[in-house]
Amino acid sequence: MSLMNAEQYEESLRELNLVVYMFGRRLENIVDDPIIRPSMAAVAKTYEMAHRPEHEDIMTATSHITGKKINRFTHIHQSVNDLVKKSKMGRLLGRETGCCFQRCVGVDTLNALSIVTYDIDQEKGTGYYQRFLRYLEYVQENDLTCDGAMTDPKGDRSLPPHKQADPDHYLHVVEKREDGIVVKGAKAHQTGAVNSHEIIVMPTIAMREGDRDYAVSFALPSDADGIIYIMGRQSCDTRKLEAGLLDRGNIVFGGHEALVVFDNVFVPWQRVFMCGEYEFAGKLVAQFAAYHRQSYACKVGVGDVLIGAAQTAAEYNNVAGASHIKDKVIEMNHLNETLYCGCIACASEGHKEPSGTYAVNTLLANVHKQNVTRFPYEMARLAQDIAGGLMVTMPSESDLKAPETGKWIEKYFRAKNDVSAVNRMRILRLIENITLGTAAVGYLTESMHGAGSPQAQRIMISRLVNMLEKQKAAQKLCGIEEK
Amino acid sequence: MRRVGIKYCGGCNPDYDRVALVEELKNRLAGYVEFVPYDAENIDMVLAVEGCQTACADLSSVKKLEVYIIKAPGDAEKTAEGLKEKAMKAFEGAIHFSCRLRSSISDIRMTPFSVKSHLN
Ligand SMILES: Cc1cc2nc3c(=O)[nH]c(=O)nc-3n(C[C@H](O)[C@H](O)[C@H](O)COP(=O)(O)OP(=O)(O)OC[C@H]3O[C@@H](n4cnc5c(N)ncnc54)[C@H](O)[C@@H]3O)c2cc1C
């Protein structure tokens, strides 16, 4: 079944036996939990759209190992065109769901591992790459969703892993056996973790010899013994428990993150892709980060939704023709399309790695992500300006429906005469959702910290620009001849 | 009846509703052209439905076939006529049939497609 559909995906999740806690209780039924279900629906969209003729050109690819048609989220990029299609897929799905659809982190992990396992083998004579390819075939054949687990809790940020007061603040190997390894630690902020079939762990920083036990990468079924999920809260999350849909803003989709604890978990050798090769930890982090910074193409799609919502709100207020409103909408579009330029550029300037996998241009991917840490915030500010204060002061859907209050809300929250109060409330709730509700986790704070905080990109930019060439160009033009 | 395989681009940021336009085309050409997926058996030609001027649909698997390309709603009229002409040629000799086709081509011209590009 190399292409699951949405229903099959949902059923496959029901077969998992995950240990998930939320609000202090273990969840019995994860798939139908009202807080989690919208995030499952967003991942399901990645399966559904792969079957639609009008989207399959982006959503599917041909496996380089089996020649079969597969979901692009399990594909190893074989050309620049594949990289470009990945960026386009991000925009498409961001616009379809208006939130984080969670599946990009897995494909980025697979691609980074396809490069680095090969490189380790070349230098160390290990057999990771073939092992990885066997695992990849399993993922592709079963069309699995993979959680890419990089970020450790990290404890004291100024100390390397092996010097932490609590040795588990970075995930590490605690035992090596003939049949595999035992690991302990945790991964924080895991996007889509409980919607995943597999969890693929990578180190989170470059490492030195003392960190050898922390230089570990492996994959496990998400319900392996000893893995515990503690769901993260999102602002306004409990609105999903209320009757009615209006106050959610996005009435269909959402995202989620979780803290994933590995409490002495056994990993068989055939699922281990790095174990002690600390010299390659930094390379794996950098490769993953470059792909994942490209993946913030999704914010362009969510930006499309936000722009559409802001324009609609302006039309409902009958101010869309005002010059300052038009200018603000133009500015939102300018920022959004600038983001699009970045994710297309880093893909178009991609190159082939020794393993055969195509990688994005790392400098441009970092520049793109740096813009992502800023532009969505400015777009959110402009959308809130256009929306007006009602976005945060309007009563609930229950008040709208109650006979005593509904008549007043209908009367006083109608703006342009031919627009109902309820539709005005709907569009304002959507803007609220994206800019300060559940979806703001993805649109704003994830834009800031996901795939690395802003400073991580600035360090990469300073490392990757060719400063000498720039100086030479300047000096030549003004007649400086000294070497 | 000519079998036309439909191949869409991925639709990342289309300028118009590609699916609605194809529906209109299907209605117009009903009885003359059969639209099928591009990877169906025995197709005579391909209609590539591109959402914008970038036209990035992967046509490598249909290289040997004649390909009609729509990049904007404005291309639909000409495409409809072209496909009808092809259908007509395929039935050359069947005078009665071709008369019927000719009259319906002029019908097509009189009713413009309703799908619009946001660029119009
Ligand atoms: C919504 C969301 C989804 C995410 N999804 C995933 C996921 O699916 N998988 C995954 O692995 N990770 C995920 N992440 C994690 C993300 O990669 C991290 O948030 C990011 O790397 C920053 O780490 P942190 O949150 O621990 O921030 P911190 O490390 O606490 O950083 C806070 C600030 O301190 C600065 N700082 C940190 N360390 C140092 C230092 N040594 N010296 C100087 N300054 C320092 C940072 O630059 C930043 O300004 C997600 C994050 C978010 C917010």
XYZ file of C-alpha atoms and ligand atoms in Angstrom:
656
model
C 0.000 0.000 0.000
C 2.487 2.651 -1.118
C -0.210 5.355 -1.153
C -2.622 5.366 1.788
C -5.793 7.418 1.633
C -7.106 9.574 4.493
C -9.404 6.870 5.866
C -6.670 4.253 5.818
C -4.360 6.673 7.588
C -6.899 7.274 10.337
C -7.465 3.536 10.745
C -3.715 2.913 10.890
C -3.452 5.317 13.825
C -6.177 3.442 15.677
C -3.983 0.344 15.563
C -1.188 2.089 17.490
C -0.913 1.686 21.221
C 0.536 5.055 22.213
C 0.996 6.178 25.800
C -0.312 9.748 25.682
C -1.048 12.107 28.564
C -2.968 15.372 28.413
C -4.258 17.557 31.264
C -2.838 15.040 33.740
C -4.710 12.015 32.391
C -3.765 9.138 30.104
C -5.843 9.261 26.929
C -7.807 6.161 25.939
C -8.801 7.247 22.460
C -6.318 9.578 20.816
C -7.729 9.721 17.296
C -11.163 10.894 18.444
C -9.975 13.213 21.183
C -11.548 16.600 20.363
C -8.332 18.520 21.099
C -6.118 16.250 19.003
C -8.471 15.316 16.163
C -8.087 18.538 14.112
C -4.340 17.903 13.997
C -4.997 14.361 12.763
C -7.266 15.853 10.080
C -4.406 18.101 8.907
C -2.062 15.128 8.460
C -4.879 13.151 6.807
C -5.061 15.928 4.220
C -1.540 15.009 3.064
C -2.874 11.533 2.287
C -6.142 12.649 0.720
C -4.541 15.155 -1.628
C -2.067 12.605 -2.969
C -5.075 10.879 -4.561
C -6.476 13.976 -6.239
C -5.551 14.302 -9.939
C -5.362 18.078 -9.582
C -2.650 17.801 -6.914
C -0.864 14.497 -7.470
C 1.876 16.117 -9.562
C 3.066 17.843 -6.404
C 1.876 15.422 -3.753
C 3.410 12.267 -5.209
C 6.793 11.217 -6.564
C 8.469 8.112 -7.948
C 10.552 6.168 -5.444
C 14.198 5.915 -6.480
C 14.448 2.561 -4.745
C 11.287 0.766 -5.924
C 10.142 2.833 -8.911
C 6.677 2.988 -7.351
C 4.439 6.000 -6.981
C 4.774 7.263 -3.400
C 3.661 10.187 -1.287
C 6.190 13.029 -1.635
C 6.452 13.092 2.161
C 8.374 9.786 1.979
C 10.496 10.713 -1.045
C 14.255 11.244 -1.266
C 14.812 14.225 -3.574
C 16.324 13.078 -6.859
C 16.546 16.407 -8.671
C 16.271 20.157 -8.287
C 12.742 19.784 -9.598
C 11.914 17.520 -6.632
C 13.192 20.210 -4.263
C 11.100 22.870 -5.981
C 8.026 20.650 -5.789
C 8.609 20.178 -2.080
C 8.486 23.958 -1.579
C 5.341 24.169 -3.673
C 3.783 21.335 -1.661
C 4.401 23.334 1.517
C 2.552 26.346 0.177
C -0.291 24.217 -1.175
C -0.878 22.375 2.097
C -0.435 25.497 4.221
C -3.203 27.119 2.234
C -5.465 24.040 2.311
C -5.170 23.571 6.076
C -4.344 27.058 7.443
C -2.095 25.424 10.026
C 0.875 23.126 10.561
C 0.232 19.820 8.742
C 3.118 18.222 10.653
C 4.516 15.871 8.029
C 7.451 17.943 6.709
C 9.740 17.213 9.637
C 9.714 13.501 8.764
C 10.651 13.907 5.106
C 13.409 16.327 6.090
C 14.806 13.777 8.528
C 14.725 11.005 5.918
C 16.558 13.155 3.379
C 19.195 14.307 5.873
C 19.822 10.694 6.932
C 20.084 9.588 3.296
C 23.046 11.962 2.940
C 24.781 11.521 6.277
C 24.521 7.725 6.658
C 26.238 7.470 3.264
C 28.965 9.903 4.316
C 29.615 8.043 7.584
C 29.977 4.776 5.677
C 32.451 6.338 3.249
C 34.685 7.481 6.067
C 34.195 4.779 8.666
C 33.339 1.686 6.636
C 30.062 1.237 8.546
C 26.873 -0.149 6.971
C 24.383 2.544 7.898
C 23.345 3.582 4.395
C 22.054 0.150 3.293
C 20.307 -0.178 6.635
C 18.744 3.219 6.112
C 17.578 2.303 2.588
C 15.845 -0.822 3.928
C 14.104 1.308 6.513
C 13.185 3.908 3.881
C 11.596 1.229 1.711
C 9.474 0.164 4.687
C 8.376 3.780 5.237
C 7.598 4.295 1.543
C 5.796 0.974 1.083
C 3.539 1.677 4.047
C 3.248 5.436 3.445
C 4.122 6.219 7.039
C 4.114 9.533 8.857
C 7.414 10.080 10.678
C 8.078 12.436 13.535
C 11.526 14.008 13.132
C 12.830 14.226 16.682
C 15.836 16.496 16.991
C 15.345 18.953 19.858
C 16.487 17.780 23.291
C 15.378 19.626 26.435
C 19.033 20.830 26.580
C 19.175 21.878 30.232
C 21.951 24.433 30.738
C 22.451 25.899 27.269
C 26.031 26.882 27.992
C 27.130 23.286 28.621
C 27.679 20.398 26.186
C 25.589 17.225 26.643
C 28.091 15.242 28.723
C 28.573 18.133 31.192
C 24.886 18.605 32.049
C 23.901 18.196 35.720
C 21.235 15.756 34.570
C 22.784 13.430 31.957
C 19.356 12.814 30.406
C 18.876 16.412 29.299
C 20.220 15.188 25.978
C 19.048 11.805 24.729
C 21.829 9.228 24.950
C 22.785 5.564 24.761
C 22.758 3.938 28.207
C 23.485 0.370 27.117
C 24.868 -1.411 24.071
C 23.756 -4.988 23.554
C 24.362 -7.602 20.920
C 20.902 -7.042 19.453
C 20.675 -3.270 19.840
C 20.966 -0.240 22.114
C 19.002 1.168 25.035
C 18.409 4.926 25.037
C 17.249 7.411 27.644
C 16.256 11.068 27.432
C 13.531 13.134 25.823
C 12.702 15.203 22.757
C 10.748 18.419 23.274
C 8.286 20.313 21.037
C 7.592 17.261 18.837
C 5.270 18.339 16.041
C 2.586 15.825 15.130
C 4.138 13.215 17.435
C 0.943 11.348 18.279
C -0.197 11.420 14.644
C 2.976 9.585 13.618
C 3.655 5.916 12.948
C 7.388 6.289 13.431
C 9.676 8.509 15.444
C 13.143 9.191 14.047
C 15.669 10.561 16.512
C 18.705 12.695 15.645
C 21.216 14.634 17.760
C 20.408 18.303 18.234
C 23.876 19.922 18.178
C 27.410 19.401 16.871
C 29.358 17.193 19.285
C 32.886 16.397 20.488
C 34.414 13.158 21.693
C 33.049 13.522 25.228
C 29.548 13.462 23.784
C 30.035 10.147 21.966
C 27.069 8.470 23.721
C 24.846 11.361 22.682
C 25.723 11.055 18.999
C 22.884 8.694 18.200
C 20.254 8.445 15.499
C 17.600 5.768 15.157
C 13.981 5.080 14.258
C 11.300 3.410 16.342
C 7.619 2.634 15.931
C 5.844 5.445 17.769
C 4.286 2.947 20.181
C 7.543 1.207 21.147
C 7.794 0.206 24.816
C 9.018 3.029 27.046
C 7.948 5.976 24.858
C 5.646 8.416 26.650
C 3.934 11.451 25.094
C 2.892 14.502 27.112
C 0.773 16.834 24.992
C 1.670 20.505 24.739
C -0.967 23.162 25.364
C -1.881 25.678 22.707
C -3.551 28.975 23.460
C -7.369 28.664 23.189
C -7.053 24.838 22.902
C -10.072 24.102 25.096
C -12.353 25.947 22.707
C -12.307 22.626 20.868
C -14.192 21.130 23.807
C -17.029 23.649 23.522
C -20.236 23.113 21.595
C -20.216 24.846 18.217
C -17.357 25.479 15.819
C -17.312 29.223 15.205
C -15.048 30.195 18.098
C -12.312 27.856 16.872
C -11.690 30.080 13.852
C -10.342 27.198 11.751
C -13.236 24.771 12.054
C -11.471 21.765 10.496
C -7.727 21.687 11.052
C -5.070 22.279 13.696
C -1.640 21.162 14.853
C -0.055 19.763 17.993
C 3.284 19.343 19.739
C 4.342 17.018 22.536
C 7.164 16.237 24.911
C 8.339 12.717 24.078
C 10.068 10.807 26.858
C 12.302 7.810 26.141
C 12.386 5.856 29.373
C 15.102 3.246 28.732
C 13.864 2.292 25.284
C 15.356 -0.606 23.328
C 16.300 0.008 19.672
C 17.317 -2.974 17.507
C 20.504 -2.464 15.478
C 18.661 -2.566 12.138
C 16.998 0.706 13.170
C 20.172 2.503 14.305
C 21.675 5.008 11.827
C 24.409 6.604 13.945
C 25.924 5.397 17.191
C 28.986 7.184 18.505
C 30.148 8.902 15.283
C 30.146 12.274 17.013
C 32.080 13.922 14.140
C 28.940 13.566 11.988
C 26.431 14.929 14.503
C 26.989 18.513 13.330
C 26.616 17.509 9.690
C 23.334 15.723 10.366
C 22.025 18.735 12.283
C 23.054 21.120 9.480
C 21.564 18.963 6.697
C 18.312 18.487 8.538
C 18.157 22.170 9.465
C 18.697 23.282 5.856
C 15.872 21.060 4.579
C 13.635 22.046 7.444
C 14.298 25.754 6.960
C 13.162 25.276 3.352
C 10.015 23.568 4.699
C 8.837 26.876 6.122
C 7.332 27.304 2.651
C 4.198 26.199 4.506
C 3.980 29.625 6.156
C 3.445 31.131 2.702
C 0.317 28.998 2.363
C -0.934 29.992 5.804
C -0.047 33.576 4.828
C -2.320 33.187 1.784
C -5.160 32.299 4.158
C -4.381 35.247 6.449
C -4.289 37.675 3.533
C -7.594 36.285 2.239
C -9.111 36.679 5.697
C -7.833 40.262 6.106
C -9.197 41.268 2.699
C -12.564 39.670 3.530
C -12.713 41.471 6.881
C -11.965 44.763 5.125
C -14.713 44.139 2.575
C -17.190 43.269 5.347
C -16.392 46.621 6.989
C -16.613 48.299 3.575
C -13.132 49.785 3.912
C -11.373 47.638 1.307
C -11.182 50.595 -1.062
C -9.425 52.887 1.427
C -5.886 53.604 0.281
C -4.193 52.658 3.563
C -6.059 49.317 3.680
C -5.118 48.551 0.094
C -1.533 49.405 0.933
C -1.523 47.146 3.988
C -2.854 44.245 1.933
C -0.190 44.931 -0.701
C 2.439 44.889 2.039
C 1.149 41.549 3.322
C 1.361 40.129 -0.185
C 4.818 41.590 -0.666
C 6.063 39.926 2.514
C 4.373 36.631 1.710
C 5.713 36.417 -1.842
C 9.183 37.400 -0.582
C 9.013 34.330 1.640
C 7.985 32.317 -1.399
C 11.021 33.620 -3.299
C 13.285 32.276 -0.562
C 11.911 28.766 -0.459
C 11.875 28.498 -4.258
C 15.383 29.966 -4.543
C 17.041 27.594 -2.061
C 15.405 24.683 -3.904
C 16.287 25.938 -7.399
C 19.921 26.345 -6.326
C 20.042 22.818 -4.913
C 22.821 20.328 -5.655
C 23.552 16.606 -5.683
C 25.285 15.089 -2.637
C 27.598 12.042 -2.960
C 24.732 9.731 -1.891
C 22.721 10.956 -4.896
C 20.248 12.912 -2.767
C 19.622 16.507 -3.795
C 20.188 19.073 -1.048
C 18.969 22.661 -0.922
C 21.326 25.646 -1.046
C 22.122 26.001 2.639
C 22.831 29.739 2.620
C 19.560 30.552 0.867
C 17.596 28.154 3.097
C 18.947 29.985 6.143
C 18.160 33.385 4.643
C 14.642 32.144 3.904
C 14.094 30.903 7.447
C 15.515 34.133 8.885
C 12.819 36.009 6.948
C 10.255 33.547 8.293
C 11.230 34.500 11.846
C 10.032 38.039 11.048
C 7.555 38.429 8.211
C 4.652 36.395 9.632
C 4.764 38.627 12.743
C 4.465 41.739 10.592
C 1.718 40.124 8.531
C -0.123 39.220 11.729
C 0.182 42.839 12.901
C -1.244 44.123 9.629
C -4.088 41.567 9.679
C -4.997 42.604 13.220
C -4.927 46.261 12.180
C -7.344 45.548 9.323
C -9.548 43.236 11.433
C -10.349 45.819 14.106
C -10.656 45.303 17.855
C -13.766 43.163 17.642
C -11.488 40.244 16.855
C -10.568 40.065 20.543
C -13.639 41.544 22.220
C -16.562 39.830 20.559
C -18.788 37.484 22.545
C -18.890 33.739 22.071
C -20.871 31.642 19.618
C -23.081 30.583 22.538
C -24.031 34.243 23.100
C -24.791 34.566 19.401
C -27.105 31.579 19.638
C -28.820 32.545 22.897
C -32.161 34.307 22.294
C -31.557 36.937 24.975
C -28.222 38.091 23.535
C -28.184 36.870 19.940
C -30.506 39.618 18.719
C -28.139 42.309 20.042
C -25.089 40.660 18.559
C -26.864 40.307 15.199
C -27.864 43.952 15.371
C -24.637 45.558 16.559
C -22.019 43.381 14.911
C -23.398 43.607 11.426
C -21.060 45.929 9.522
C -21.803 46.390 5.809
C -25.529 45.833 5.548
C -25.457 42.805 3.264
C -22.999 40.898 5.479
C -24.370 38.868 8.372
C -22.898 39.288 11.848
C -22.163 35.580 11.944
C -19.970 35.688 8.849
C -18.139 38.703 10.185
C -17.522 36.807 13.416
C -16.294 33.775 11.481
C -13.641 35.675 9.556
C -12.482 37.552 12.653
C -12.181 34.295 14.596
C -10.028 32.885 11.795
C -7.669 35.867 12.030
C -7.633 35.445 15.812
C -6.875 31.722 15.392
C -3.866 32.351 13.143
C -2.435 35.345 14.975
C -3.050 34.502 18.630
C -5.018 31.273 18.891
C -4.085 27.631 18.363
C -2.706 28.218 14.855
C -0.419 31.022 16.076
C 1.720 28.277 17.611
C 2.552 27.265 14.054
C 2.289 30.584 12.251
C 4.218 32.686 14.746
C 6.243 30.923 17.457
C 7.126 27.975 15.255
C 8.201 30.504 12.618
C 10.477 31.987 15.260
C 12.001 28.867 16.846
C 11.086 25.878 14.672
C 14.080 24.565 12.679
C 16.253 26.681 14.970
C 15.951 30.079 16.642
C 16.918 33.182 14.606
C 20.483 33.217 15.907
C 21.076 29.732 14.520
C 20.420 31.052 11.017
C 22.599 34.113 11.544
C 25.511 31.906 12.554
C 25.025 29.843 9.384
C 24.746 32.959 7.220
C 27.992 34.338 8.623
C 29.701 30.995 7.986
C 28.413 30.546 4.467
C 28.794 33.931 2.784
C 31.984 34.382 0.781
C 33.215 37.551 2.450
C 36.590 37.527 0.723
C 34.985 37.666 -2.709
C 32.839 40.610 -1.649
C 35.872 42.466 -0.337
C 37.840 41.732 -3.497
C 34.993 43.084 -5.626
C 34.826 46.293 -3.572
C 38.583 46.794 -3.453
C 39.015 46.257 -7.187
C 36.421 48.913 -7.983
C 38.066 51.603 -5.869
C 41.630 50.843 -6.834
C 42.957 49.070 -3.715
C 45.734 46.772 -4.845
C 47.220 45.485 -1.565
C 46.780 41.760 -0.975
C -14.556 9.005 -29.792
C -11.104 10.475 -29.050
C -9.707 9.724 -25.633
C -8.013 12.704 -24.064
C -5.864 12.144 -20.958
C -6.008 14.965 -18.432
C -2.796 15.868 -16.670
C -2.952 18.622 -14.081
C -0.015 20.516 -12.641
C 0.143 20.240 -8.846
C -1.895 23.399 -8.296
C 0.355 25.067 -5.683
C -0.900 28.571 -6.396
C -3.166 28.518 -9.450
C -4.477 31.633 -11.174
C -7.898 30.047 -11.766
C -10.067 27.066 -10.827
C -8.544 24.333 -12.985
C -11.035 21.645 -12.004
C -14.044 23.867 -12.775
C -12.588 24.719 -16.168
C -12.101 21.052 -17.003
C -15.696 20.378 -15.950
C -16.841 23.033 -18.421
C -14.694 21.517 -21.128
C -16.139 18.091 -20.401
C -19.666 19.430 -20.737
C -18.905 21.232 -23.970
C -17.239 18.273 -25.589
C -19.555 15.581 -24.249
C -20.259 12.998 -26.902
C -17.218 13.952 -28.970
C -14.271 13.620 -26.681
C -13.855 11.298 -23.753
C -11.750 12.722 -20.919
C -9.793 10.163 -18.905
C -6.846 10.322 -16.510
C -3.511 10.805 -18.275
C -2.282 7.386 -17.181
C -5.332 5.526 -18.580
C -4.920 2.982 -21.389
C -5.203 3.918 -25.065
C -5.316 7.662 -24.919
C -5.057 9.605 -28.182
C -3.782 12.877 -26.804
C -3.182 14.741 -23.589
C -4.639 17.904 -22.157
C -2.199 19.522 -19.709
C -4.054 21.801 -17.335
C -1.535 24.232 -15.863
C -2.514 26.643 -13.085
C -0.210 29.420 -14.224
C 2.304 30.411 -16.897
C 5.081 28.431 -15.163
C 3.386 25.302 -16.530
C 5.331 22.820 -14.391
C 3.203 19.668 -14.865
C 5.470 16.676 -15.378
C 4.711 15.520 -18.939
C 7.605 13.059 -19.206
C 5.330 10.020 -19.202
C 3.262 11.309 -22.158
C 6.137 12.553 -24.306
C 5.084 10.529 -27.355
C 1.566 11.940 -27.501
C 0.205 15.191 -28.815
C -0.256 17.561 -25.867
C -2.693 20.469 -25.642
C -1.763 22.945 -22.939
C -4.073 25.263 -21.025
C -2.287 27.842 -18.885
C -5.203 30.235 -18.406
C -8.984 30.202 -18.933
C -8.391 32.212 -22.118
C -6.729 29.139 -23.648
C -9.831 26.988 -23.161
C -11.763 28.258 -26.184
C -8.981 27.438 -28.614
C -8.376 24.108 -26.947
C -12.032 23.156 -27.184
C -12.037 23.995 -30.869
C -8.795 22.108 -31.450
C -10.060 19.021 -29.706
C -13.295 19.129 -31.692
C -11.405 19.476 -34.940
C -9.375 16.429 -33.993
C -12.503 14.502 -33.162
C -13.964 15.529 -36.483
C -10.909 14.466 -38.449
C -11.007 11.127 -36.724
C -14.437 10.612 -38.177
C -13.646 11.997 -41.620
C -15.993 10.576 -44.194
C -18.912 10.435 -41.880
C -20.515 13.511 -43.425
C -23.531 13.615 -41.237
C -21.397 13.456 -38.118
C -18.972 16.131 -39.234
C -21.851 18.529 -40.034
C -23.089 18.010 -36.544
C -19.635 18.743 -35.219
C -19.208 21.882 -37.278
C -22.390 23.347 -35.972
C -21.423 22.540 -32.424
C -18.020 24.209 -32.841
C -19.801 27.439 -33.664
C -21.999 26.811 -30.614
C -18.893 26.679 -28.474
C -17.722 30.029 -29.764
C -20.998 31.657 -28.842
C -20.933 30.648 -25.191
C -17.813 31.858 -23.434
C -16.266 29.828 -20.621
C -17.355 31.077 -17.232
C -14.157 30.259 -15.295
C -12.052 33.392 -15.008
C -8.440 34.000 -14.132
C -7.844 36.347 -11.229
C -5.444 38.094 -13.595
C -8.263 39.105 -15.988
C 5.863 25.024 17.418
C 7.183 24.340 17.416
C 7.327 23.120 16.771
C 8.533 22.430 16.795
N 8.641 21.206 16.207
C 9.762 20.469 16.364
C 9.850 19.136 15.863
O 8.914 18.620 15.254
N 10.991 18.449 16.069
C 12.042 18.976 16.732
O 13.035 18.297 16.900
N 11.995 20.240 17.215
C 10.897 20.996 17.042
N 10.845 22.286 17.539
C 11.973 22.769 18.317
C 12.800 23.873 17.733
O 13.735 23.396 16.831
C 13.429 24.599 18.931
O 12.404 25.342 19.541
C 14.592 25.498 18.570
O 15.690 24.742 18.126
C 15.009 26.353 19.755
O 15.254 25.585 20.886
P 14.527 25.928 22.253
O 13.089 26.057 22.006
O 14.989 24.938 23.246
O 15.027 27.376 22.614
P 16.159 27.801 23.626
O 17.347 26.949 23.406
O 15.593 27.827 24.977
O 16.482 29.242 23.094
C 15.964 30.437 23.656
C 16.896 31.583 23.307
O 18.199 31.340 23.832
C 19.180 31.418 22.817
N 20.199 30.394 23.089
C 20.004 29.069 23.265
N 21.173 28.447 23.483
C 22.120 29.379 23.446
C 23.547 29.366 23.619
N 24.180 28.224 23.845
N 24.196 30.533 23.503
C 23.557 31.683 23.257
N 22.215 31.765 23.101
C 21.508 30.634 23.202
C 18.422 31.152 21.523
O 19.077 31.697 20.408
C 17.066 31.788 21.803
O 17.132 33.141 21.517
C 9.645 23.000 17.475
C 9.520 24.249 18.097
C 8.309 24.912 18.080
C 8.185 26.226 18.785
